[in-house]
mmCIF file of C-alpha atoms in Angstrom:
data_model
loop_
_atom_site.group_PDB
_atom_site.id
_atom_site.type_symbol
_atom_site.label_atom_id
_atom_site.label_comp_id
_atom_site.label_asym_id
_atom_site.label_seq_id
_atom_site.Cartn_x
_atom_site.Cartn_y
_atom_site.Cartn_z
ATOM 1 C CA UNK A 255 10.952 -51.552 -59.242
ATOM 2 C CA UNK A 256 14.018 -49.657 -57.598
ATOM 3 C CA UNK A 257 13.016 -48.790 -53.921
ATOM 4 C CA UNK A 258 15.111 -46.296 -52.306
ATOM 5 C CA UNK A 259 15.635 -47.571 -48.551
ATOM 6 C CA UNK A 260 17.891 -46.152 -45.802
ATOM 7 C CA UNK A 261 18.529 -48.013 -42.898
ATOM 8 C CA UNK A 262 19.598 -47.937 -39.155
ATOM 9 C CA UNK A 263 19.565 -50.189 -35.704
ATOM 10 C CA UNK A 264 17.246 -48.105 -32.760
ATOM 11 C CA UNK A 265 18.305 -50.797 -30.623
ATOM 12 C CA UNK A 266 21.189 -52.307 -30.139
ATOM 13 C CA UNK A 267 22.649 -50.327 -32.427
ATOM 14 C CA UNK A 268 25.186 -51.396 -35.390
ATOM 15 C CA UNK A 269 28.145 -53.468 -34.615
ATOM 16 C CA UNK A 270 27.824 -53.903 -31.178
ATOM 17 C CA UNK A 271 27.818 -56.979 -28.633
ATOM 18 C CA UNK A 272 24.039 -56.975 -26.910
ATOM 19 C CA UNK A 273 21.730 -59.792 -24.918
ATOM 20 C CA UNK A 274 18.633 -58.367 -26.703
ATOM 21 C CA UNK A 275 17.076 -60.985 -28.499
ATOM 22 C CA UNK A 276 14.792 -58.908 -29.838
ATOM 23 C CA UNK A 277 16.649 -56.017 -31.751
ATOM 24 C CA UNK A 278 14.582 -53.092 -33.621
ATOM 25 C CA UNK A 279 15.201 -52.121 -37.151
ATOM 26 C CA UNK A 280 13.883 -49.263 -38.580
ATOM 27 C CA UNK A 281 14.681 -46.540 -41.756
ATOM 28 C CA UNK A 282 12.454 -44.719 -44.400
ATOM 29 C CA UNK A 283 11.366 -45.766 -47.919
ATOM 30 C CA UNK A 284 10.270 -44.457 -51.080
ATOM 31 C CA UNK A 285 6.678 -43.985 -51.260
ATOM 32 C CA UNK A 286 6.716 -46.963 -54.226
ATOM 33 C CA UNK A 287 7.400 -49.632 -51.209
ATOM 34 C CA UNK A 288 4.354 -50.859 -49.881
ATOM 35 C CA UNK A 289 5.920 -53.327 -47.276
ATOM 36 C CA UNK A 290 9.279 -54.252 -45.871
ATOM 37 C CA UNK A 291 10.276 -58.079 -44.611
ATOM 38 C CA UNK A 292 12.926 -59.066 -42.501
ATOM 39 C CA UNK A 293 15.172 -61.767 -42.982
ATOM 40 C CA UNK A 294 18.680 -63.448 -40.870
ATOM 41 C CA UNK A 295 20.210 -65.028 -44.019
ATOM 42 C CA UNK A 296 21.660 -63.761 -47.476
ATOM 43 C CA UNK A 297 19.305 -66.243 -49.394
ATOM 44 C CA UNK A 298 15.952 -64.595 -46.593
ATOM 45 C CA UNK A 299 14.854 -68.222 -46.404
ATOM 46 C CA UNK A 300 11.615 -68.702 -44.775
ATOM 47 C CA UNK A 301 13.434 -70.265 -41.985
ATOM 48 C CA UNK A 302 15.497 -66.865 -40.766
ATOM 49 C CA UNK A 303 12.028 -64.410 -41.061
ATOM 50 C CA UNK A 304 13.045 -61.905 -38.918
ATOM 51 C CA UNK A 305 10.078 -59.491 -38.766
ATOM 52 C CA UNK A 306 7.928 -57.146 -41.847
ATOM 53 C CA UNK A 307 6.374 -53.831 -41.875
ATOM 54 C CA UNK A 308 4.391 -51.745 -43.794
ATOM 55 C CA UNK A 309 5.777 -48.406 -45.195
ATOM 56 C CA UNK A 310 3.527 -45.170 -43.799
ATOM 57 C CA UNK A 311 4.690 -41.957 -44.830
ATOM 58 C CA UNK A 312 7.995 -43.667 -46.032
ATOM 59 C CA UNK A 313 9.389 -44.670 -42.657
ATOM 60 C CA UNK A 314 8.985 -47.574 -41.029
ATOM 61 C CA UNK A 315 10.701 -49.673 -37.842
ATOM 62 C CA UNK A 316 10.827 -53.917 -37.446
ATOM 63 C CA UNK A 317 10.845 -55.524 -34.471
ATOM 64 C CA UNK A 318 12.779 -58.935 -34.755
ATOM 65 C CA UNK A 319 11.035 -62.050 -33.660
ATOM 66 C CA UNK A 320 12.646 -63.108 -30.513
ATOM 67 C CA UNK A 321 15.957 -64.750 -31.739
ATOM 68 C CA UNK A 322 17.592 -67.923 -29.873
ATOM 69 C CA UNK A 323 20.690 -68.475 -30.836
ATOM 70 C CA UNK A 324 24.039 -66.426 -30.044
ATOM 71 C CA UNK A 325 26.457 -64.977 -32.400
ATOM 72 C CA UNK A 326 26.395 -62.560 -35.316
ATOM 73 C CA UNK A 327 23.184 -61.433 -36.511
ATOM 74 C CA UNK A 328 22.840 -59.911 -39.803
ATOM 75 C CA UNK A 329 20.006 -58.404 -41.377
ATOM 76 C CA UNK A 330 18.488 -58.914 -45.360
ATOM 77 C CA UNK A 331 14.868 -57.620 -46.693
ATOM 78 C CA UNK A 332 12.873 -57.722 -49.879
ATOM 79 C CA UNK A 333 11.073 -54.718 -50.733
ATOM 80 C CA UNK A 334 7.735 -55.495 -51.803
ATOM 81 C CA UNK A 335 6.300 -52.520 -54.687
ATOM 82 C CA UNK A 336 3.250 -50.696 -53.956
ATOM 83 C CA UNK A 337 2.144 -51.985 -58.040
ATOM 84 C CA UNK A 338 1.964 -55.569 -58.721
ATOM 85 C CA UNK A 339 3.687 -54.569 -61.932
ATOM 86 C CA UNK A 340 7.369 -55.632 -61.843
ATOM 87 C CA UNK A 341 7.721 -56.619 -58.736
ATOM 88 C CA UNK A 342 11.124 -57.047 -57.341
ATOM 89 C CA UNK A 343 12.002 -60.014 -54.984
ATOM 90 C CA UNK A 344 15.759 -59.999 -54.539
ATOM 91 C CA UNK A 345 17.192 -60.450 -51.021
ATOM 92 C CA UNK A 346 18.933 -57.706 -50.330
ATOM 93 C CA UNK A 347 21.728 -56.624 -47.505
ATOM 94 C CA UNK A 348 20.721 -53.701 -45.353
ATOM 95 C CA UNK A 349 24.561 -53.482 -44.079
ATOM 96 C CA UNK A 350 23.525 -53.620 -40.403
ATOM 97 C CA UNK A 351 24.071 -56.883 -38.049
ATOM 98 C CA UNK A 352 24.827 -56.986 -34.136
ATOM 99 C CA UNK A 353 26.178 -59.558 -32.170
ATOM 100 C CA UNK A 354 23.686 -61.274 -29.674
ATOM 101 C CA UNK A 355 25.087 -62.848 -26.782
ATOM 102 C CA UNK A 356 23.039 -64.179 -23.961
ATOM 103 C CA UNK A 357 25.688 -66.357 -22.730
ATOM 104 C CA UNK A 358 25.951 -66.084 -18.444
ATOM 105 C CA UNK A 359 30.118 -65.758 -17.185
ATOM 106 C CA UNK A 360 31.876 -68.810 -16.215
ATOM 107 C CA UNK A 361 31.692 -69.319 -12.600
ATOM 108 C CA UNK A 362 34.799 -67.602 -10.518
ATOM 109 C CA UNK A 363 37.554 -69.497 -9.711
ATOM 110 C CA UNK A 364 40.387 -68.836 -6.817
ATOM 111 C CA UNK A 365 38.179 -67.722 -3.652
ATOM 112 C CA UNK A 366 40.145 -66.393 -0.991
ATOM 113 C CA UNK A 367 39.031 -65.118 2.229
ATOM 114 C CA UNK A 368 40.596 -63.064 4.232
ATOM 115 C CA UNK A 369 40.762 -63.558 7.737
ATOM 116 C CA UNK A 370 40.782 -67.004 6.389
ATOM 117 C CA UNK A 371 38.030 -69.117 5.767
ATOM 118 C CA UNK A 372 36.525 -71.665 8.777
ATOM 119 C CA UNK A 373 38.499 -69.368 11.003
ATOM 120 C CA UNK A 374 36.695 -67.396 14.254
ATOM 121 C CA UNK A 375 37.767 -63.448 13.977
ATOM 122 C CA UNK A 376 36.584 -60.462 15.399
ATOM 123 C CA UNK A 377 37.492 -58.536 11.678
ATOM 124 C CA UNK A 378 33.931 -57.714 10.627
ATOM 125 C CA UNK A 379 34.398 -56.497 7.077
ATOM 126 C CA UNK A 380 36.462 -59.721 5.705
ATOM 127 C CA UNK A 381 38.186 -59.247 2.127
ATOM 128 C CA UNK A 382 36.750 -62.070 -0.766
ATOM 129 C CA UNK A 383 38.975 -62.152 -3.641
ATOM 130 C CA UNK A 384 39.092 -64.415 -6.745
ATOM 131 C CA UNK A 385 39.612 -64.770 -10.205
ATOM 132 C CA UNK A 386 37.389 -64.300 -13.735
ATOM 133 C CA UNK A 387 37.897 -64.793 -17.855
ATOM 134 C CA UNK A 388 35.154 -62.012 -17.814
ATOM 135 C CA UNK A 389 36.819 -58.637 -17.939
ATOM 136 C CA UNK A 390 34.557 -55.511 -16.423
ATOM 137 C CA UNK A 391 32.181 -57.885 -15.640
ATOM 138 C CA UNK A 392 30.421 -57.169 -11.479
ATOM 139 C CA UNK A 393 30.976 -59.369 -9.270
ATOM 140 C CA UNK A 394 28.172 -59.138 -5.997
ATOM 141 C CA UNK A 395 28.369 -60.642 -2.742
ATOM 142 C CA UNK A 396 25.998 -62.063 -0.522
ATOM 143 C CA UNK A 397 25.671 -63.383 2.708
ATOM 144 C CA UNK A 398 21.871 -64.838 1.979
ATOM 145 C CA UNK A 399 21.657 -68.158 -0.397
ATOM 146 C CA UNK A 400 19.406 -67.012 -2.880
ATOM 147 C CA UNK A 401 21.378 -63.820 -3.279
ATOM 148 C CA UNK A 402 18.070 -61.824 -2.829
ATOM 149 C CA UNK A 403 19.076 -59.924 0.602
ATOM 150 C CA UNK A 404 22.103 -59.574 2.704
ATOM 151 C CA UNK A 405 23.993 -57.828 0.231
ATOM 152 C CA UNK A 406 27.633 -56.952 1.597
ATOM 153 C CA UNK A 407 29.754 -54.932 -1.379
ATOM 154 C CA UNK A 408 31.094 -55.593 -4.992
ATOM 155 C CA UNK A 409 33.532 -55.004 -7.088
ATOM 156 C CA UNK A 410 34.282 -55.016 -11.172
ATOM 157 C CA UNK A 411 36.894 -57.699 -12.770
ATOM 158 C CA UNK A 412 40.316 -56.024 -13.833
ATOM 159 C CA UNK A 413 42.985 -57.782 -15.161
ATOM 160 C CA UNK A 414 41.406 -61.453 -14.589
ATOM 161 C CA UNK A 415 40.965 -60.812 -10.644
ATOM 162 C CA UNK A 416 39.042 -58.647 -8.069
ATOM 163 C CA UNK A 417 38.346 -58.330 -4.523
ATOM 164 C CA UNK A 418 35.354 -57.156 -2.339
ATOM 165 C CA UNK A 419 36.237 -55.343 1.192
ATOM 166 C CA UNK A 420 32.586 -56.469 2.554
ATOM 167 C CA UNK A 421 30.185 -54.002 4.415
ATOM 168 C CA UNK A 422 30.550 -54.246 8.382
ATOM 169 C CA UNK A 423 28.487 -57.803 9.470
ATOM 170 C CA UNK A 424 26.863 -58.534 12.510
ATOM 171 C CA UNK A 425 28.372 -61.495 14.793
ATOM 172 C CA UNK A 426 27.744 -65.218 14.168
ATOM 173 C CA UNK A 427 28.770 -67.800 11.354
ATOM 174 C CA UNK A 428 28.711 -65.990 7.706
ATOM 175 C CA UNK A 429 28.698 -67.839 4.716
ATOM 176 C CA UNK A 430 29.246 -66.563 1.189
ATOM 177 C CA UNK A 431 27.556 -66.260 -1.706
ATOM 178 C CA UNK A 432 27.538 -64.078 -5.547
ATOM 179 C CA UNK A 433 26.708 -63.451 -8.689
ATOM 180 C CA UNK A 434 28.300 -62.045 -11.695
ATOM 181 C CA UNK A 435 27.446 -60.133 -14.545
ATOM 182 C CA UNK A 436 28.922 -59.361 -17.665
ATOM 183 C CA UNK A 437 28.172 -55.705 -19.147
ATOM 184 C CA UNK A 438 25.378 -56.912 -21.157
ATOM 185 C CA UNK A 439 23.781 -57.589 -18.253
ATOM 186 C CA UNK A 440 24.003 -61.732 -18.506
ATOM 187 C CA UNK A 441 24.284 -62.607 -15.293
ATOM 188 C CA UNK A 442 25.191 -66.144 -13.167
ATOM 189 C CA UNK A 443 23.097 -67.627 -11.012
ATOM 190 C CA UNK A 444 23.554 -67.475 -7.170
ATOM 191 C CA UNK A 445 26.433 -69.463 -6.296
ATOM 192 C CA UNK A 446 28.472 -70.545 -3.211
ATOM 193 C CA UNK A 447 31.971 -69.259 -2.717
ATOM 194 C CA UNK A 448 32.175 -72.271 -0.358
ATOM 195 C CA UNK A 449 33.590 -69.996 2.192
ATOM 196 C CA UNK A 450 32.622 -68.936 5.682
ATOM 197 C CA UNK A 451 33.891 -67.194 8.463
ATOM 198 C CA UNK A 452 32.159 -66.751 12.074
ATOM 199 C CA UNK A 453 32.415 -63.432 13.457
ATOM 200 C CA UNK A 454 33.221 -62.709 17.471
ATOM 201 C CA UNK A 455 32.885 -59.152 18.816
ATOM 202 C CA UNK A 456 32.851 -60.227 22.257
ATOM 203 C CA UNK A 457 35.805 -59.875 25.092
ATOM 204 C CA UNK A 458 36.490 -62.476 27.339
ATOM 205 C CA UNK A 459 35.127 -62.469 30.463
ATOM 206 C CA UNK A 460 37.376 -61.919 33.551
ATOM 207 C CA UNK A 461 40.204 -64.150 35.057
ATOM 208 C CA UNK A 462 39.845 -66.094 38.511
ATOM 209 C CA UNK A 463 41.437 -67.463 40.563
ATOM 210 C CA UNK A 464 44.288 -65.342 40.708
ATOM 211 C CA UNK A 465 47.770 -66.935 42.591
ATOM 212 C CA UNK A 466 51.141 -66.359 42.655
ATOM 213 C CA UNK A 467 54.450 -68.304 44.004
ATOM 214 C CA UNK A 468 55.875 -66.581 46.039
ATOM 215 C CA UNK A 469 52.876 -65.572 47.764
ATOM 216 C CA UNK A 470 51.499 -62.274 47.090
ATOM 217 C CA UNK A 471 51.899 -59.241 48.929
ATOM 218 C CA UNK A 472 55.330 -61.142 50.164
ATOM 219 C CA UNK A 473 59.223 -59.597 50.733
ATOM 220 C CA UNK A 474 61.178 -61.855 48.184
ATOM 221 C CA UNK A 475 64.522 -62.174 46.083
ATOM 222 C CA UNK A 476 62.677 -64.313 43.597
ATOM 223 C CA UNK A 477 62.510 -61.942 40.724
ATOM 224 C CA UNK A 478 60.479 -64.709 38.480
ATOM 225 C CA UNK A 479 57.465 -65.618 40.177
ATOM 226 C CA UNK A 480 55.013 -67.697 38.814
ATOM 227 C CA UNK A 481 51.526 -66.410 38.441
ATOM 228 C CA UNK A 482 48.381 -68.531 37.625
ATOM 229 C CA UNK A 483 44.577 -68.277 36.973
ATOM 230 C CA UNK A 484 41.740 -69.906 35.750
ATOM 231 C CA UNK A 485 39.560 -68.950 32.325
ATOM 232 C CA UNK A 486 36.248 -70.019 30.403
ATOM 233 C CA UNK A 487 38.077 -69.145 27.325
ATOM 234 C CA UNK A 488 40.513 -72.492 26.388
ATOM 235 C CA UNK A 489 42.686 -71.020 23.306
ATOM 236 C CA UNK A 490 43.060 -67.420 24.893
ATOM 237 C CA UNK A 491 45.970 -65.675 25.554
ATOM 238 C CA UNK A 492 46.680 -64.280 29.099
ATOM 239 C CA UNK A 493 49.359 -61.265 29.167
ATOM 240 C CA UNK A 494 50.880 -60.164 32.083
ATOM 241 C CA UNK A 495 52.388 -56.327 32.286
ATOM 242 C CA UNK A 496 53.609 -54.371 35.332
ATOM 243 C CA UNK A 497 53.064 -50.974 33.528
ATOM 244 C CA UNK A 498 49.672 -49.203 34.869
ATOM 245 C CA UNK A 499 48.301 -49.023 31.258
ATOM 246 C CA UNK A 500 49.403 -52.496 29.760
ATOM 247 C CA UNK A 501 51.518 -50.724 27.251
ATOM 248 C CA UNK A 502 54.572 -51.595 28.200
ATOM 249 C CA UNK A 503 56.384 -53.848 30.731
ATOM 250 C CA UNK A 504 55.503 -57.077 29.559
ATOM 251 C CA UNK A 505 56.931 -60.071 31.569
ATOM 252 C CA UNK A 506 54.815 -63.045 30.339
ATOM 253 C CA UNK A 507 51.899 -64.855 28.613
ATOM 254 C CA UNK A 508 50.556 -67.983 28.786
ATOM 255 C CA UNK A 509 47.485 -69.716 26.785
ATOM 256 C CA UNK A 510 44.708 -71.314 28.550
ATOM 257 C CA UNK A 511 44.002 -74.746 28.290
ATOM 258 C CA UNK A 512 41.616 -76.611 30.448
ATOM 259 C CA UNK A 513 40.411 -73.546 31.674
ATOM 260 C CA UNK A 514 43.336 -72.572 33.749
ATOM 261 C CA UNK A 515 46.909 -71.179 33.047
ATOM 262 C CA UNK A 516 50.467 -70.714 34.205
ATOM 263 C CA UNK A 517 52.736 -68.262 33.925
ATOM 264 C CA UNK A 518 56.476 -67.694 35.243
ATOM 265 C CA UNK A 519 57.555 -64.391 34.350
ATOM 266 C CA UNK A 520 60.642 -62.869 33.036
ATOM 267 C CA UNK A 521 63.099 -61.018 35.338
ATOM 268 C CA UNK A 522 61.051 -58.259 37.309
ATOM 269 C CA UNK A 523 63.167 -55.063 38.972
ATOM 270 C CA UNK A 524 63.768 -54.797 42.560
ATOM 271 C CA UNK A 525 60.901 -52.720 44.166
ATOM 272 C CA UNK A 526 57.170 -53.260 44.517
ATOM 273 C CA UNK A 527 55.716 -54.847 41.877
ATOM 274 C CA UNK A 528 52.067 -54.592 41.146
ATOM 275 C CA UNK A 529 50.908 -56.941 38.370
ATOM 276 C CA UNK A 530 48.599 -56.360 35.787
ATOM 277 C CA UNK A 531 47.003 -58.247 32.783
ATOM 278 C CA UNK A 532 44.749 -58.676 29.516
ATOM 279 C CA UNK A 533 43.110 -61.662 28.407
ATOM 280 C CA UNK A 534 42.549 -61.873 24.162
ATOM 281 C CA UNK A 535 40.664 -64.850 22.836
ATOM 282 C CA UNK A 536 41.445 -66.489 19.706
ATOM 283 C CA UNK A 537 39.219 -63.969 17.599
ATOM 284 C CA UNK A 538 41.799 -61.139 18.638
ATOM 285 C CA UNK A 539 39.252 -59.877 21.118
ATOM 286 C CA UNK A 540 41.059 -58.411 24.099
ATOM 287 C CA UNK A 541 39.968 -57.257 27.448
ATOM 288 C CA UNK A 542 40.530 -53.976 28.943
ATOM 289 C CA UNK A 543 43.737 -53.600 31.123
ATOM 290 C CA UNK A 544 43.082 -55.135 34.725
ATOM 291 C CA UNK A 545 44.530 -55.838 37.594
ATOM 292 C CA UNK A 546 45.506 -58.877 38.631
ATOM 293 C CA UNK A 547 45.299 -58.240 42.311
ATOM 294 C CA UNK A 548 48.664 -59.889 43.069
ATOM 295 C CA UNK A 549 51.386 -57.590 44.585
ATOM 296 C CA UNK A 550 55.442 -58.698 44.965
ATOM 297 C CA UNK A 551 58.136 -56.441 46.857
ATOM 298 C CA UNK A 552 61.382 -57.927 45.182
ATOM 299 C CA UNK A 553 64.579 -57.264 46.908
ATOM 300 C CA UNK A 554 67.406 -59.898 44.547
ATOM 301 C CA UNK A 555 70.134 -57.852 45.976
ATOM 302 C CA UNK A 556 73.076 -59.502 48.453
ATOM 303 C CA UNK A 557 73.677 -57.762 51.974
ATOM 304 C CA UNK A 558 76.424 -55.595 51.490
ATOM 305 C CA UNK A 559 77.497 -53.869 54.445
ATOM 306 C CA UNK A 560 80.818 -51.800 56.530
ATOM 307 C CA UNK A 561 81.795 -52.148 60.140
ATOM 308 C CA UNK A 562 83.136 -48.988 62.004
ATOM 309 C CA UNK A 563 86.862 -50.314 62.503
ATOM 310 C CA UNK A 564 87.505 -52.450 59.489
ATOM 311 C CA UNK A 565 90.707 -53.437 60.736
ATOM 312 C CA UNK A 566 90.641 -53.666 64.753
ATOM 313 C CA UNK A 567 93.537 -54.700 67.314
ATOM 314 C CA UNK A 568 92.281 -55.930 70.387
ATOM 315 C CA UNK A 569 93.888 -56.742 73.556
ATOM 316 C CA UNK A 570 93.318 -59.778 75.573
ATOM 317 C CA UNK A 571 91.593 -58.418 79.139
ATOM 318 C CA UNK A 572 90.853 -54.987 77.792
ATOM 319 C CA UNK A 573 87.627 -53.866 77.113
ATOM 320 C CA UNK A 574 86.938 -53.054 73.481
ATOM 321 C CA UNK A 575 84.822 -50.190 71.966
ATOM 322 C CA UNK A 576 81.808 -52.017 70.228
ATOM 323 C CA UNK A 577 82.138 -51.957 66.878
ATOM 324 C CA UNK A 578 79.456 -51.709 64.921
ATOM 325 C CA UNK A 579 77.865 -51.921 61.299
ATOM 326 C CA UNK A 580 76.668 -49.711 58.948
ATOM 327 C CA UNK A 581 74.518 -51.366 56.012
ATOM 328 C CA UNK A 582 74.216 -50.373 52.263
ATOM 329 C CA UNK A 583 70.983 -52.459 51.589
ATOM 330 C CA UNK A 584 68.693 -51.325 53.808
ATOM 331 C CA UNK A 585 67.813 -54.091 56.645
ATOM 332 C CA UNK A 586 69.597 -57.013 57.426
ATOM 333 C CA UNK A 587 68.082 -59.412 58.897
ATOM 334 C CA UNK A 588 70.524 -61.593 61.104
ATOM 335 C CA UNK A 589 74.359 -62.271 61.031
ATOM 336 C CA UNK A 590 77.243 -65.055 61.234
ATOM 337 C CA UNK A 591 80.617 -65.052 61.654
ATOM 338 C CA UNK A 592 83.290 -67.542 60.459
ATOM 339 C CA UNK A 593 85.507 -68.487 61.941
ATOM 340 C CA UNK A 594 84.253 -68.086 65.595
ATOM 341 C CA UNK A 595 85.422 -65.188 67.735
ATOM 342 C CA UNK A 596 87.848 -65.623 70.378
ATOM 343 C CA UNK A 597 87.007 -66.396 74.092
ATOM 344 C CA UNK A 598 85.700 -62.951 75.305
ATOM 345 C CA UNK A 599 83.836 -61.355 71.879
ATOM 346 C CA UNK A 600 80.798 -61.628 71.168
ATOM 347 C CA UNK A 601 79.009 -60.689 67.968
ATOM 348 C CA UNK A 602 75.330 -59.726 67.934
ATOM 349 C CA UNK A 603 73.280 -61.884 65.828
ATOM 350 C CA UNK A 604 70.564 -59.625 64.958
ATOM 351 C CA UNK A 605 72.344 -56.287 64.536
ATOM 352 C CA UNK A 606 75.928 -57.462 63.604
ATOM 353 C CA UNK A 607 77.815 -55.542 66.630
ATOM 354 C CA UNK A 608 81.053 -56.732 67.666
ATOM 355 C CA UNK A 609 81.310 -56.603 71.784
#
């Protein structure tokens, strides 16, 4: 008895790494074989029976019994006759064998969030990143514990790492979940990252309470006033700009703490000076530019001024021509003189004349 078998994998097919425990084998036979059996060792003991089938029409196909354990599988057969004369009962190699591998990857190591994780940002697609021994394998993340919904992006392991840009998520406290899967589809269990963000998409509401030293709407040669307010966000920023669009012309911040704030303010530039501010809390979230309400005309400069005869002689008992003053900073508003004028002039203490 000298059957004449050919042989081939349907699925997986020869050589290559699968999870299917339950591989087909199948080829043709000459019409003398009346049945086929499988077998997982080179000796076909009982013990590694893979599978039999029965020749029609010289081809036939075996599906393995489910198989349990990992590693290479190889494949042997005897070739029962269709004659009870001579039969033939050598194990025999068919020359195919795949590996199984139902193993799940090892869990990911290295999390990193970015913003960072425990931190309050108003970044709604945060970056997870992290490490894996499992090369090409998917890595999914989740924002639901059971990793059944809330599905927010993936990405493939290259080189030992990936990262995951997540879809856009809705405000309030995230935490993270995945799963990973090799590319035979063995895939880990849903498993915490052990990192969380919350999410803030709101501005801060409005500053009160608005004051300023010197007093608003004031004439003044301080050119650093101080400017103060109150806020319901403690941690938030307050930035204070004398440019129309907040854009430029900052002159000071100040955080908030206890709900109210302080700020003195760098050097401002002579002139009217109308202030204007945004608030950002700690998520980055930033009002709209606003005005403060608080006004300053700042005038730093020295009275500088020129009399009409500099250098005057007078005579004693003759009347002099007034001389008077011509300023070069706009108002002035009152006048001394030092040493005192002789017995018979008289200098004009609100418009600096000399009579």
């Amino acid at each position: 008895f000298a059957p004449t078998l050919t042989w081939s994998m349907t699925s997986p097919s020869h050589g290559a790494s699968s999870s299917d425990t339950t591989p087909q084998v199948s080829g043709t036979a000459s019409t003398s074989v009346a049945s086929i059996s499988l077998y997982g060792t080179a000796d076909c003991s009982v013990l590694s029976f893979r599978g039999s089938a029965t020749s029609v029409a010289g081809s036939f196909t075996i599906s393995a019994f489910t198989l349990a354990t990992n590693g290479l599988q190889p494949f042997f057969y005897i070739a029962a006759p269709t004659s009870s004369e001579n039969p033939n009962t050598a194990c025999t190699g068919t020359g195919l064998s795949y590996t199984l591998d139902t193993g799940a990857p090892s869990a990911v190591t290295s999390w990193s969030l970015n913003p960072s994780t425990g931190s309050t940002s108003s970044v709604t697609s945060p970056t997870l990143s992290g490490a894996s021994d499992e090369n090409t394998s998917v890595v999914a993340a989740y924002t639901a514990s059971d990793c059944n919904s809330g599905s927010i992006g993936s990405a493939t392991v290259a080189s030992g790492i990936f990262a995951i840009t997540s879809s856009a998520l809705t405000a309030g406290a995230k935490t993270f979940y995945y799963t990973i899967a090799d590319s035979l589809g063995n895939a880990r269990a849903c498993t915490s990252t052990a990192m969380s963000i919350t999410i803030d998409t709101t501005a801060p509401n409005a500053v009160t309470g608005w004051a300023m030293s010197p007093t608003s709407g004031v004439t003044t040669s301080v050119s650093s006033p101080t400017i103060s307010g109150s806020s319901d966000e403690n941690g938030a920023f307050v930035n204070l700009y004398t440019a129309a669009d907040c854009g430029s012309g900052g002159v000071g911040s100040g955080t908030v703490n206890g709900g109210v704030f302080s700020i003195t303010t760098s050097t401002v530039a002579d002139g009217t000076v109308v202030f204007r501010y945004r608030i950002a809390d700690t998520a980055a979230n930033s009002t709209a530019c606003a005005t403060t309400g608080l006004t300053l005309t700042v005038d730093a400069r020295a009275p500088a001024f020129s009399y009409a005869y500099p250098n005057p002689t007078y005579t004693k008992n003759v009347v002099i021509t007034p001389n008077t003053i011509t300023s070069t900073v706009g108002p002035i508003d009152s006048f001394s003189v030092s040493p005192s004028l002789p017995v018979g002039m008289v200098l004009n203490t609100s418009i600096g004349a000399i009579t």
